[in-house]
mmCIF file of C-alpha atoms in Angstrom:
data_model
loop_
_atom_site.group_PDB
_atom_site.id
_atom_site.type_symbol
_atom_site.label_atom_id
_atom_site.label_comp_id
_atom_site.label_asym_id
_atom_site.label_seq_id
_atom_site.Cartn_x
_atom_site.Cartn_y
_atom_site.Cartn_z
ATOM 1 C CA UNK U 1119 -78.726 -126.086 -3.532
ATOM 2 C CA UNK U 1120 -76.965 -129.499 -4.539
ATOM 3 C CA UNK U 1121 -77.619 -132.632 -2.580
ATOM 4 C CA UNK U 1122 -74.070 -132.663 -1.277
ATOM 5 C CA UNK U 1123 -74.176 -128.927 -0.268
ATOM 6 C CA UNK U 1124 -77.571 -129.507 1.790
ATOM 7 C CA UNK U 1125 -76.127 -132.543 3.409
ATOM 8 C CA UNK U 1126 -73.063 -130.641 4.486
ATOM 9 C CA UNK U 1127 -75.038 -127.604 5.695
ATOM 10 C CA UNK U 1128 -77.215 -130.051 7.894
ATOM 11 C CA UNK U 1129 -74.182 -131.786 9.264
ATOM 12 C CA UNK U 1130 -72.357 -128.405 10.195
ATOM 13 C CA UNK U 1131 -75.507 -127.168 11.815
ATOM 14 C CA UNK U 1132 -75.725 -130.506 14.020
ATOM 15 C CA UNK U 1133 -72.040 -130.196 14.821
ATOM 16 C CA UNK U 1134 -72.235 -126.625 15.850
ATOM 17 C CA UNK U 1135 -75.422 -126.612 17.622
ATOM 18 C CA UNK U 1136 -75.291 -126.454 21.575
ATOM 19 C CA UNK U 1137 -78.923 -127.795 21.597
ATOM 20 C CA UNK U 1138 -77.990 -131.276 20.267
ATOM 21 C CA UNK U 1139 -79.009 -133.814 22.676
ATOM 22 C CA UNK U 1140 -78.977 -137.541 23.123
ATOM 23 C CA UNK U 1141 -82.082 -138.859 24.836
ATOM 24 C CA UNK U 1142 -83.057 -142.340 26.301
ATOM 25 C CA UNK U 1143 -85.998 -143.927 24.989
ATOM 26 C CA UNK U 1144 -89.311 -143.397 27.018
ATOM 27 C CA UNK U 1145 -92.917 -144.490 26.792
ATOM 28 C CA UNK U 1146 -94.239 -141.654 28.613
ATOM 29 C CA UNK U 1147 -96.555 -140.575 25.692
ATOM 30 C CA UNK U 1148 -100.002 -138.913 26.385
ATOM 31 C CA UNK U 1149 -100.944 -138.146 22.764
ATOM 32 C CA UNK U 1150 -103.550 -140.230 21.509
ATOM 33 C CA UNK U 1151 -102.508 -140.217 18.088
ATOM 34 C CA UNK U 1152 -99.486 -142.268 18.858
ATOM 35 C CA UNK U 1153 -101.482 -145.177 20.285
ATOM 36 C CA UNK U 1154 -104.017 -144.677 17.466
ATOM 37 C CA UNK U 1155 -101.211 -145.030 14.794
ATOM 38 C CA UNK U 1156 -99.592 -148.071 16.528
ATOM 39 C CA UNK U 1157 -102.930 -149.892 16.336
ATOM 40 C CA UNK U 1158 -102.922 -149.468 12.422
ATOM 41 C CA UNK U 1159 -99.109 -149.861 12.092
ATOM 42 C CA UNK U 1160 -99.168 -153.440 13.459
ATOM 43 C CA UNK U 1161 -101.549 -154.617 10.723
ATOM 44 C CA UNK U 1162 -99.469 -153.178 8.060
ATOM 45 C CA UNK U 1163 -98.864 -155.858 5.478
ATOM 46 C CA UNK U 1164 -95.431 -154.632 4.047
ATOM 47 C CA UNK U 1165 -92.802 -151.887 4.402
ATOM 48 C CA UNK U 1166 -94.315 -149.484 1.866
ATOM 49 C CA UNK U 1167 -97.695 -149.709 3.496
ATOM 50 C CA UNK U 1168 -96.284 -148.900 6.867
ATOM 51 C CA UNK U 1169 -94.108 -146.230 5.658
ATOM 52 C CA UNK U 1170 -97.052 -144.431 3.811
ATOM 53 C CA UNK U 1171 -99.180 -144.750 6.999
ATOM 54 C CA UNK U 1172 -96.680 -143.376 9.186
ATOM 55 C CA UNK U 1173 -95.900 -140.268 6.960
ATOM 56 C CA UNK U 1174 -99.528 -139.635 6.106
ATOM 57 C CA UNK U 1175 -100.179 -139.722 9.832
ATOM 58 C CA UNK U 1176 -97.380 -137.343 10.604
ATOM 59 C CA UNK U 1177 -98.536 -135.091 7.844
ATOM 60 C CA UNK U 1178 -102.042 -134.889 9.274
ATOM 61 C CA UNK U 1179 -100.562 -133.259 12.570
ATOM 62 C CA UNK U 1180 -98.456 -130.855 10.557
ATOM 63 C CA UNK U 1181 -95.036 -132.638 10.507
ATOM 64 C CA UNK U 1182 -92.995 -132.791 7.414
ATOM 65 C CA UNK U 1183 -90.911 -136.091 7.669
ATOM 66 C CA UNK U 1184 -88.860 -138.529 5.851
ATOM 67 C CA UNK U 1185 -88.562 -142.143 6.638
ATOM 68 C CA UNK U 1186 -85.765 -144.606 6.078
ATOM 69 C CA UNK U 1187 -85.939 -148.483 6.232
ATOM 70 C CA UNK U 1188 -83.146 -150.942 6.231
ATOM 71 C CA UNK U 1189 -85.046 -153.862 4.685
ATOM 72 C CA UNK U 1190 -83.719 -157.404 3.653
ATOM 73 C CA UNK U 1191 -83.083 -156.470 0.160
ATOM 74 C CA UNK U 1192 -81.973 -152.899 -0.025
ATOM 75 C CA UNK U 1193 -82.479 -149.738 2.160
ATOM 76 C CA UNK U 1194 -85.057 -147.239 0.870
ATOM 77 C CA UNK U 1195 -86.522 -143.919 1.813
ATOM 78 C CA UNK U 1196 -89.891 -142.384 1.669
ATOM 79 C CA UNK U 1197 -90.805 -138.768 1.932
ATOM 80 C CA UNK U 1198 -94.047 -136.808 1.246
ATOM 81 C CA UNK U 1199 -91.943 -134.632 -0.865
ATOM 82 C CA UNK U 1200 -90.449 -136.952 -3.448
ATOM 83 C CA UNK U 1201 -87.759 -134.322 -4.733
ATOM 84 C CA UNK U 1202 -85.792 -134.545 -1.389
ATOM 85 C CA UNK U 1203 -85.778 -138.458 -1.053
ATOM 86 C CA UNK U 1204 -82.176 -139.013 -2.037
ATOM 87 C CA UNK U 1205 -80.951 -136.138 -0.151
ATOM 88 C CA UNK U 1206 -82.771 -137.276 3.035
ATOM 89 C CA UNK U 1207 -81.719 -140.884 2.655
ATOM 90 C CA UNK U 1208 -78.182 -139.897 2.242
ATOM 91 C CA UNK U 1209 -78.247 -137.643 5.231
ATOM 92 C CA UNK U 1210 -80.001 -140.360 7.503
ATOM 93 C CA UNK U 1211 -77.343 -142.887 6.418
ATOM 94 C CA UNK U 1212 -74.445 -140.700 7.506
ATOM 95 C CA UNK U 1213 -76.015 -140.423 10.967
ATOM 96 C CA UNK U 1214 -77.330 -143.784 11.611
ATOM 97 C CA UNK U 1215 -74.704 -144.433 14.325
ATOM 98 C CA UNK U 1216 -74.598 -141.087 15.972
ATOM 99 C CA UNK U 1217 -77.368 -141.771 18.569
ATOM 100 C CA UNK U 1218 -80.843 -142.700 19.178
ATOM 101 C CA UNK U 1219 -81.982 -139.236 18.939
ATOM 102 C CA UNK U 1220 -80.370 -136.002 17.492
ATOM 103 C CA UNK U 1221 -82.056 -132.813 17.789
ATOM 104 C CA UNK U 1222 -81.203 -129.170 16.581
ATOM 105 C CA UNK U 1223 -83.617 -126.290 16.680
ATOM 106 C CA UNK U 1224 -86.700 -127.440 14.597
ATOM 107 C CA UNK U 1225 -84.996 -130.587 13.095
ATOM 108 C CA UNK U 1226 -85.128 -134.114 14.737
ATOM 109 C CA UNK U 1227 -83.543 -137.305 13.753
ATOM 110 C CA UNK U 1228 -84.437 -140.673 15.449
ATOM 111 C CA UNK U 1229 -82.444 -143.734 14.694
ATOM 112 C CA UNK U 1230 -83.334 -147.425 15.468
ATOM 113 C CA UNK U 1231 -81.896 -150.528 13.802
ATOM 114 C CA UNK U 1232 -84.266 -150.932 11.054
ATOM 115 C CA UNK U 1233 -85.952 -147.578 10.965
ATOM 116 C CA UNK U 1234 -85.015 -143.810 10.994
ATOM 117 C CA UNK U 1235 -87.293 -140.838 10.970
ATOM 118 C CA UNK U 1236 -86.215 -137.211 10.118
ATOM 119 C CA UNK U 1237 -88.525 -134.506 11.162
ATOM 120 C CA UNK U 1238 -87.604 -130.946 9.791
ATOM 121 C CA UNK U 1239 -90.280 -128.793 11.273
ATOM 122 C CA UNK U 1240 -90.512 -129.454 15.128
ATOM 123 C CA UNK U 1241 -92.352 -126.948 17.027
ATOM 124 C CA UNK U 1242 -90.329 -124.059 18.737
ATOM 125 C CA UNK U 1243 -92.351 -124.098 21.994
ATOM 126 C CA UNK U 1244 -90.180 -126.215 24.369
ATOM 127 C CA UNK U 1245 -92.910 -127.949 26.235
ATOM 128 C CA UNK U 1246 -94.757 -129.154 23.107
ATOM 129 C CA UNK U 1247 -91.656 -130.132 21.479
ATOM 130 C CA UNK U 1248 -90.621 -132.131 24.536
ATOM 131 C CA UNK U 1249 -94.140 -134.088 24.574
ATOM 132 C CA UNK U 1250 -93.652 -134.652 20.825
ATOM 133 C CA UNK U 1251 -90.078 -135.933 21.219
ATOM 134 C CA UNK U 1252 -91.424 -138.450 23.563
ATOM 135 C CA UNK U 1253 -94.303 -139.325 21.508
ATOM 136 C CA UNK U 1254 -92.087 -139.669 18.379
ATOM 137 C CA UNK U 1255 -89.767 -142.061 20.305
ATOM 138 C CA UNK U 1256 -92.703 -144.310 21.393
ATOM 139 C CA UNK U 1257 -94.100 -144.494 17.893
ATOM 140 C CA UNK U 1258 -90.648 -145.249 16.379
ATOM 141 C CA UNK U 1259 -90.211 -147.887 18.933
ATOM 142 C CA UNK U 1260 -93.545 -149.592 17.933
ATOM 143 C CA UNK U 1261 -92.824 -149.168 14.116
ATOM 144 C CA UNK U 1262 -89.253 -150.682 14.757
ATOM 145 C CA UNK U 1263 -90.962 -153.684 16.165
ATOM 146 C CA UNK U 1264 -93.245 -154.194 13.208
ATOM 147 C CA UNK U 1265 -90.431 -153.492 10.621
ATOM 148 C CA UNK U 1266 -88.286 -156.267 12.330
ATOM 149 C CA UNK U 1267 -91.162 -158.585 11.837
ATOM 150 C CA UNK U 1268 -91.616 -157.608 8.278
ATOM 151 C CA UNK U 1269 -87.815 -157.670 7.519
ATOM 152 C CA UNK U 1270 -87.694 -161.352 8.960
ATOM 153 C CA UNK U 1271 -90.796 -162.385 6.905
ATOM 154 C CA UNK U 1272 -89.002 -160.873 3.762
ATOM 155 C CA UNK U 1273 -85.833 -162.811 4.536
ATOM 156 C CA UNK U 1274 -87.732 -165.904 5.009
ATOM 157 C CA UNK U 1275 -89.684 -165.489 1.785
ATOM 158 C CA UNK U 1276 -86.328 -164.879 0.106
ATOM 159 C CA UNK U 1277 -84.780 -167.812 1.591
ATOM 160 C CA UNK U 1278 -87.747 -170.035 0.717
ATOM 161 C CA UNK U 1279 -87.675 -168.839 -2.982
ATOM 162 C CA UNK U 1280 -84.059 -169.597 -3.168
ATOM 163 C CA UNK U 1281 -84.538 -173.071 -1.679
ATOM 164 C CA UNK U 1282 -87.437 -173.797 -4.166
ATOM 165 C CA UNK U 1283 -85.363 -172.703 -7.042
ATOM 166 C CA UNK U 1284 -82.616 -174.934 -5.835
ATOM 167 C CA UNK U 1285 -84.922 -177.865 -5.455
ATOM 168 C CA UNK U 1286 -86.334 -177.211 -8.879
ATOM 169 C CA UNK U 1287 -82.939 -176.908 -10.542
ATOM 170 C CA UNK U 1288 -81.345 -179.864 -8.911
ATOM 171 C CA UNK U 1289 -84.542 -182.153 -9.382
ATOM 172 C CA UNK U 1290 -84.079 -181.357 -13.191
ATOM 173 C CA UNK U 1291 -80.240 -181.942 -13.277
ATOM 174 C CA UNK U 1292 -80.354 -185.033 -11.384
ATOM 175 C CA UNK U 1293 -83.377 -186.601 -13.083
ATOM 176 C CA UNK U 1294 -82.155 -185.778 -16.512
ATOM 177 C CA UNK U 1295 -79.162 -188.164 -16.434
ATOM 178 C CA UNK U 1296 -81.127 -190.566 -13.956
ATOM 179 C CA UNK U 1297 -84.019 -191.609 -16.204
ATOM 180 C CA UNK U 1298 -81.966 -192.863 -19.124
ATOM 181 C CA UNK U 1299 -79.907 -195.020 -16.745
ATOM 182 C CA UNK U 1300 -82.897 -196.431 -15.173
ATOM 183 C CA UNK U 1301 -84.596 -196.847 -18.595
ATOM 184 C CA UNK U 1302 -81.662 -198.640 -20.218
ATOM 185 C CA UNK U 1303 -80.948 -200.708 -17.212
ATOM 186 C CA UNK U 1304 -84.374 -202.131 -17.343
ATOM 187 C CA UNK U 1305 -83.963 -202.650 -21.093
ATOM 188 C CA UNK U 1306 -80.712 -204.500 -20.681
ATOM 189 C CA UNK U 1307 -81.964 -206.522 -17.914
ATOM 190 C CA UNK U 1308 -84.736 -207.746 -19.885
ATOM 191 C CA UNK U 1309 -82.946 -208.305 -23.180
ATOM 192 C CA UNK U 1310 -79.846 -209.919 -21.706
ATOM 193 C CA UNK U 1311 -81.224 -211.914 -18.839
ATOM 194 C CA UNK U 1312 -80.391 -215.196 -20.559
ATOM 195 C CA UNK U 1313 -77.515 -214.042 -22.379
ATOM 196 C CA UNK U 1314 -75.150 -213.068 -19.619
ATOM 197 C CA UNK U 1315 -73.574 -214.687 -16.755
ATOM 198 C CA UNK U 1316 -75.563 -214.552 -13.351
ATOM 199 C CA UNK U 1317 -72.626 -212.254 -11.848
ATOM 200 C CA UNK U 1318 -73.248 -209.933 -14.939
ATOM 201 C CA UNK U 1319 -76.893 -209.858 -14.681
ATOM 202 C CA UNK U 1320 -76.647 -209.119 -10.917
ATOM 203 C CA UNK U 1321 -74.524 -206.126 -11.685
ATOM 204 C CA UNK U 1322 -76.992 -204.849 -14.188
ATOM 205 C CA UNK U 1323 -79.792 -205.343 -11.642
ATOM 206 C CA UNK U 1324 -77.672 -203.348 -8.986
ATOM 207 C CA UNK U 1325 -77.531 -200.436 -11.460
ATOM 208 C CA UNK U 1326 -81.322 -200.535 -11.851
ATOM 209 C CA UNK U 1327 -82.064 -200.976 -8.113
ATOM 210 C CA UNK U 1328 -79.758 -198.037 -7.158
ATOM 211 C CA UNK U 1329 -80.995 -195.777 -9.842
ATOM 212 C CA UNK U 1330 -84.528 -196.273 -8.713
ATOM 213 C CA UNK U 1331 -83.306 -195.944 -5.093
ATOM 214 C CA UNK U 1332 -81.624 -192.533 -5.937
ATOM 215 C CA UNK U 1333 -84.825 -191.363 -7.840
ATOM 216 C CA UNK U 1334 -86.984 -192.272 -4.931
ATOM 217 C CA UNK U 1335 -84.729 -190.185 -2.548
ATOM 218 C CA UNK U 1336 -84.802 -187.201 -4.857
ATOM 219 C CA UNK U 1337 -88.730 -187.562 -5.045
ATOM 220 C CA UNK U 1338 -88.858 -187.639 -1.305
ATOM 221 C CA UNK U 1339 -86.767 -184.562 -0.936
ATOM 222 C CA UNK U 1340 -88.906 -182.608 -3.327
ATOM 223 C CA UNK U 1341 -91.989 -183.935 -1.443
ATOM 224 C CA UNK U 1342 -90.625 -182.737 1.642
ATOM 225 C CA UNK U 1343 -90.355 -179.266 0.371
ATOM 226 C CA UNK U 1344 -93.674 -179.041 -1.093
ATOM 227 C CA UNK U 1345 -95.075 -180.326 2.096
ATOM 228 C CA UNK U 1346 -93.252 -177.778 4.274
ATOM 229 C CA UNK U 1347 -94.520 -175.019 2.013
ATOM 230 C CA UNK U 1348 -98.045 -176.151 1.811
ATOM 231 C CA UNK U 1349 -97.756 -176.767 -2.076
ATOM 232 C CA UNK U 1350 -98.623 -180.367 -2.071
ATOM 233 C CA UNK U 1351 -102.096 -181.147 -3.307
ATOM 234 C CA UNK U 1352 -104.085 -184.465 -3.682
ATOM 235 C CA UNK U 1353 -105.539 -185.614 -7.136
ATOM 236 C CA UNK U 1354 -108.352 -187.963 -6.113
ATOM 237 C CA UNK U 1355 -109.545 -190.644 -8.475
ATOM 238 C CA UNK U 1356 -110.963 -194.213 -8.213
ATOM 239 C CA UNK U 1357 -108.171 -196.802 -8.248
ATOM 240 C CA UNK U 1358 -107.693 -200.473 -7.538
ATOM 241 C CA UNK U 1359 -105.996 -200.994 -3.897
ATOM 242 C CA UNK U 1360 -104.921 -204.667 -4.779
ATOM 243 C CA UNK U 1361 -103.204 -203.664 -7.988
ATOM 244 C CA UNK U 1362 -101.359 -200.780 -6.249
ATOM 245 C CA UNK U 1363 -100.117 -203.057 -3.433
ATOM 246 C CA UNK U 1364 -98.860 -205.783 -5.691
ATOM 247 C CA UNK U 1365 -97.182 -203.341 -7.631
ATOM 248 C CA UNK U 1366 -95.281 -202.182 -4.447
ATOM 249 C CA UNK U 1367 -94.481 -205.752 -3.553
ATOM 250 C CA UNK U 1368 -92.971 -206.429 -7.087
ATOM 251 C CA UNK U 1369 -90.929 -203.186 -6.637
ATOM 252 C CA UNK U 1370 -89.428 -204.097 -3.155
ATOM 253 C CA UNK U 1371 -88.905 -207.951 -4.229
ATOM 254 C CA UNK U 1372 -85.268 -207.421 -4.867
ATOM 255 C CA UNK U 1373 -84.624 -205.716 -1.590
ATOM 256 C CA UNK U 1374 -86.561 -208.403 0.312
ATOM 257 C CA UNK U 1375 -84.585 -211.228 -1.470
ATOM 258 C CA UNK U 1376 -81.106 -209.201 -0.750
ATOM 259 C CA UNK U 1377 -82.047 -209.061 3.044
ATOM 260 C CA UNK U 1378 -83.609 -212.428 3.146
ATOM 261 C CA UNK U 1379 -87.026 -211.105 4.248
ATOM 262 C CA UNK U 1380 -90.246 -212.910 3.571
ATOM 263 C CA UNK U 1381 -92.926 -210.673 2.203
ATOM 264 C CA UNK U 1382 -96.366 -211.891 2.042
ATOM 265 C CA UNK U 1383 -99.825 -210.346 0.925
ATOM 266 C CA UNK U 1384 -102.450 -211.756 3.131
ATOM 267 C CA UNK U 1385 -105.205 -210.172 1.445
ATOM 268 C CA UNK U 1386 -106.095 -210.867 -2.191
ATOM 269 C CA UNK U 1387 -109.465 -209.287 -2.986
ATOM 270 C CA UNK U 1388 -110.337 -206.619 -5.698
ATOM 271 C CA UNK U 1389 -111.003 -203.368 -3.896
ATOM 272 C CA UNK U 1390 -111.687 -199.980 -5.377
ATOM 273 C CA UNK U 1391 -111.095 -196.869 -3.371
ATOM 274 C CA UNK U 1392 -111.233 -192.876 -4.161
ATOM 275 C CA UNK U 1393 -108.117 -191.192 -3.305
ATOM 276 C CA UNK U 1394 -104.796 -190.082 -4.742
ATOM 277 C CA UNK U 1395 -103.371 -193.288 -6.322
ATOM 278 C CA UNK U 1396 -99.902 -191.960 -6.563
ATOM 279 C CA UNK U 1397 -99.695 -190.625 -2.966
ATOM 280 C CA UNK U 1398 -101.234 -193.700 -1.609
ATOM 281 C CA UNK U 1399 -98.564 -195.772 -3.540
ATOM 282 C CA UNK U 1400 -95.851 -193.641 -2.030
ATOM 283 C CA UNK U 1401 -97.173 -194.101 1.563
ATOM 284 C CA UNK U 1402 -97.294 -197.818 1.467
ATOM 285 C CA UNK U 1403 -94.028 -198.013 -0.431
ATOM 286 C CA UNK U 1404 -92.250 -196.069 2.317
ATOM 287 C CA UNK U 1405 -93.779 -198.426 5.065
ATOM 288 C CA UNK U 1406 -93.011 -201.632 3.250
ATOM 289 C CA UNK U 1407 -89.574 -200.623 2.462
ATOM 290 C CA UNK U 1408 -88.779 -199.540 6.030
ATOM 291 C CA UNK U 1409 -90.254 -202.920 7.300
ATOM 292 C CA UNK U 1410 -88.053 -204.783 4.889
ATOM 293 C CA UNK U 1411 -84.924 -202.644 5.822
ATOM 294 C CA UNK U 1412 -85.238 -203.073 9.413
ATOM 295 C CA UNK U 1413 -86.343 -206.703 9.361
ATOM 296 C CA UNK U 1414 -83.577 -208.697 7.844
ATOM 297 C CA UNK U 1415 -84.055 -212.411 7.724
ATOM 298 C CA UNK U 1416 -87.699 -211.917 9.332
ATOM 299 C CA UNK U 1417 -91.117 -211.658 7.623
ATOM 300 C CA UNK U 1418 -93.301 -208.975 6.456
ATOM 301 C CA UNK U 1419 -97.064 -209.191 6.064
ATOM 302 C CA UNK U 1420 -99.471 -206.745 4.244
ATOM 303 C CA UNK U 1421 -103.182 -206.684 4.873
ATOM 304 C CA UNK U 1422 -105.997 -204.294 3.609
ATOM 305 C CA UNK U 1423 -109.653 -204.109 4.017
ATOM 306 C CA UNK U 1424 -112.609 -201.503 4.036
ATOM 307 C CA UNK U 1425 -113.742 -201.239 7.584
ATOM 308 C CA UNK U 1426 -115.261 -198.875 10.284
ATOM 309 C CA UNK U 1427 -112.769 -196.686 12.140
ATOM 310 C CA UNK U 1428 -113.434 -194.264 14.993
ATOM 311 C CA UNK U 1429 -113.888 -191.279 14.529
ATOM 312 C CA UNK U 1430 -113.988 -191.578 10.694
ATOM 313 C CA UNK U 1431 -116.442 -194.211 9.861
ATOM 314 C CA UNK U 1432 -115.958 -196.154 6.673
ATOM 315 C CA UNK U 1433 -112.183 -196.267 5.935
ATOM 316 C CA UNK U 1434 -109.526 -198.104 3.960
ATOM 317 C CA UNK U 1435 -107.226 -199.816 6.328
ATOM 318 C CA UNK U 1436 -103.749 -201.023 5.227
ATOM 319 C CA UNK U 1437 -101.644 -202.756 7.931
ATOM 320 C CA UNK U 1438 -97.860 -203.459 7.467
ATOM 321 C CA UNK U 1439 -96.563 -205.954 10.203
ATOM 322 C CA UNK U 1440 -92.962 -207.452 10.686
ATOM 323 C CA UNK U 1441 -91.471 -209.692 13.082
ATOM 324 C CA UNK U 1442 -88.289 -207.433 13.128
ATOM 325 C CA UNK U 1443 -86.627 -206.121 16.219
ATOM 326 C CA UNK U 1444 -89.304 -203.720 17.175
ATOM 327 C CA UNK U 1445 -88.833 -200.197 18.221
ATOM 328 C CA UNK U 1446 -88.098 -198.901 21.654
ATOM 329 C CA UNK U 1447 -90.846 -197.149 23.546
ATOM 330 C CA UNK U 1448 -88.599 -194.027 23.996
ATOM 331 C CA UNK U 1449 -88.225 -193.820 19.956
ATOM 332 C CA UNK U 1450 -91.941 -194.393 19.154
ATOM 333 C CA UNK U 1451 -92.963 -190.902 19.805
ATOM 334 C CA UNK U 1452 -90.153 -189.432 17.382
ATOM 335 C CA UNK U 1453 -90.251 -191.950 14.849
ATOM 336 C CA UNK U 1454 -92.471 -189.817 12.385
ATOM 337 C CA UNK U 1455 -90.283 -186.607 12.750
ATOM 338 C CA UNK U 1456 -88.158 -185.353 10.258
ATOM 339 C CA UNK U 1457 -84.687 -187.022 9.813
ATOM 340 C CA UNK U 1458 -85.417 -189.426 12.623
ATOM 341 C CA UNK U 1459 -84.023 -193.111 12.637
ATOM 342 C CA UNK U 1460 -85.935 -196.003 14.032
ATOM 343 C CA UNK U 1461 -83.058 -196.420 16.573
ATOM 344 C CA UNK U 1462 -83.245 -192.737 17.491
ATOM 345 C CA UNK U 1463 -79.751 -192.257 16.355
ATOM 346 C CA UNK U 1464 -78.310 -190.431 13.156
ATOM 347 C CA UNK U 1465 -76.170 -193.425 12.205
ATOM 348 C CA UNK U 1466 -76.338 -194.781 8.580
ATOM 349 C CA UNK U 1467 -76.150 -198.562 9.256
ATOM 350 C CA UNK U 1468 -79.320 -198.958 7.542
ATOM 351 C CA UNK U 1469 -79.239 -196.317 5.116
ATOM 352 C CA UNK U 1470 -81.905 -193.626 4.378
ATOM 353 C CA UNK U 1471 -82.501 -190.143 5.165
ATOM 354 C CA UNK U 1472 -84.945 -190.410 8.040
ATOM 355 C CA UNK U 1473 -87.684 -188.519 6.055
ATOM 356 C CA UNK U 1474 -89.845 -191.565 4.585
ATOM 357 C CA UNK U 1475 -92.037 -191.991 7.639
ATOM 358 C CA UNK U 1476 -92.557 -188.197 8.065
ATOM 359 C CA UNK U 1477 -93.606 -187.860 4.501
ATOM 360 C CA UNK U 1478 -95.892 -190.980 4.830
ATOM 361 C CA UNK U 1479 -97.612 -189.477 8.036
ATOM 362 C CA UNK U 1480 -98.072 -186.081 6.154
ATOM 363 C CA UNK U 1481 -99.693 -187.680 3.195
ATOM 364 C CA UNK U 1482 -102.079 -189.825 5.180
ATOM 365 C CA UNK U 1483 -103.039 -186.802 7.201
ATOM 366 C CA UNK U 1484 -103.781 -184.875 3.863
ATOM 367 C CA UNK U 1485 -106.184 -187.656 3.244
ATOM 368 C CA UNK U 1486 -107.847 -186.972 6.524
ATOM 369 C CA UNK U 1487 -106.509 -190.067 8.276
ATOM 370 C CA UNK U 1488 -103.672 -191.150 10.447
ATOM 371 C CA UNK U 1489 -100.938 -193.794 10.922
ATOM 372 C CA UNK U 1490 -101.041 -195.936 14.130
ATOM 373 C CA UNK U 1491 -97.827 -197.688 15.485
ATOM 374 C CA UNK U 1492 -97.916 -200.642 17.526
ATOM 375 C CA UNK U 1493 -94.554 -202.115 18.438
ATOM 376 C CA UNK U 1494 -92.767 -204.061 21.297
ATOM 377 C CA UNK U 1495 -89.092 -204.274 21.341
ATOM 378 C CA UNK U 1496 -87.792 -207.787 20.190
ATOM 379 C CA UNK U 1497 -91.328 -208.778 18.685
ATOM 380 C CA UNK U 1498 -91.737 -206.624 15.711
ATOM 381 C CA UNK U 1499 -93.677 -203.704 14.743
ATOM 382 C CA UNK U 1500 -97.303 -203.019 12.961
ATOM 383 C CA UNK U 1501 -98.068 -199.904 11.022
ATOM 384 C CA UNK U 1502 -101.831 -199.143 10.533
ATOM 385 C CA UNK U 1503 -102.718 -196.679 7.859
ATOM 386 C CA UNK U 1504 -106.198 -195.227 7.886
ATOM 387 C CA UNK U 1505 -107.817 -193.546 4.826
ATOM 388 C CA UNK U 1506 -111.222 -192.165 5.440
ATOM 389 C CA UNK U 1507 -113.665 -192.808 2.655
ATOM 390 C CA UNK U 1508 -114.849 -189.888 0.754
ATOM 391 C CA UNK U 1509 -117.878 -190.189 -1.623
#
């Protein structure tokens, strides 16, 4: 018998049957195997495993069954008799909206949003069939709950994969033209500084500064994605703290000059530390850049030292303090959250994306430390970065 003929025959039997019933869900099962299965079903790691466990369990009590899942990618059907998979799937799909339970003689079809079960050899004895109906309803209710969880996980995984691919592609596409722009701008600035007018040199410097700012933004977005997915790792090595901080101040010198902010390094001692040099640079750069941005015509100071900090013991401590406007008490709890601005709003009067402090906090925590904020409105702010020493 062809597949279409078999489906038509089953449909006609259902339509003509006076025994076809629509039943409400019930939890009145007394059969231990249902509870036993549900305990196993909810630890199933994926749809295939859940389907195989369900079908194997039903087979163990003598039921021939097919199961249909509406998953995140495409519907699929599983049957202990693989030859009938396609037939059963088409049949189930046709009757997905006909009711929660369709019964006819020794056939039973149970439908939920994400899972359907077809049993084709239900017992003829009425009392046993009724108990089994209730048990199967309870069973499918539990399976539906687990399938919803698995489908949500599957959709989330597909979304994460798509987002990662997008970030990867956009990173390449944006960095490819940006790197030569920055490189040539640096070269031209050095070669032509004494050969062009101050206005022309300022234009060259603006191209370079904005190119570096855009590159930093791209890097921050990629870091945000890596942190959210737990893909960020540390590469620890011994590095010179003083050299890294001086490089940060040199990089931010133009921004400080433009905002008329005085930046001073108050510590000038050679200091080695074992940590991730690049992440350390990024953390302190984010804090210093923020201090300059929000403290126009003010002053910013940077200190560093090896000292004892509770509860870590020996630590590298870096303090960036400014005499800017300070941060409101109501904003201090949220300033390290994603996309939060220092004034608690989403305005862009100062520029930025609101992820720099969030990334800095996460990177310090990856080192096992923390960032402390001490700020008073109208008197300035102090950010204390604590990096526990690892030997």
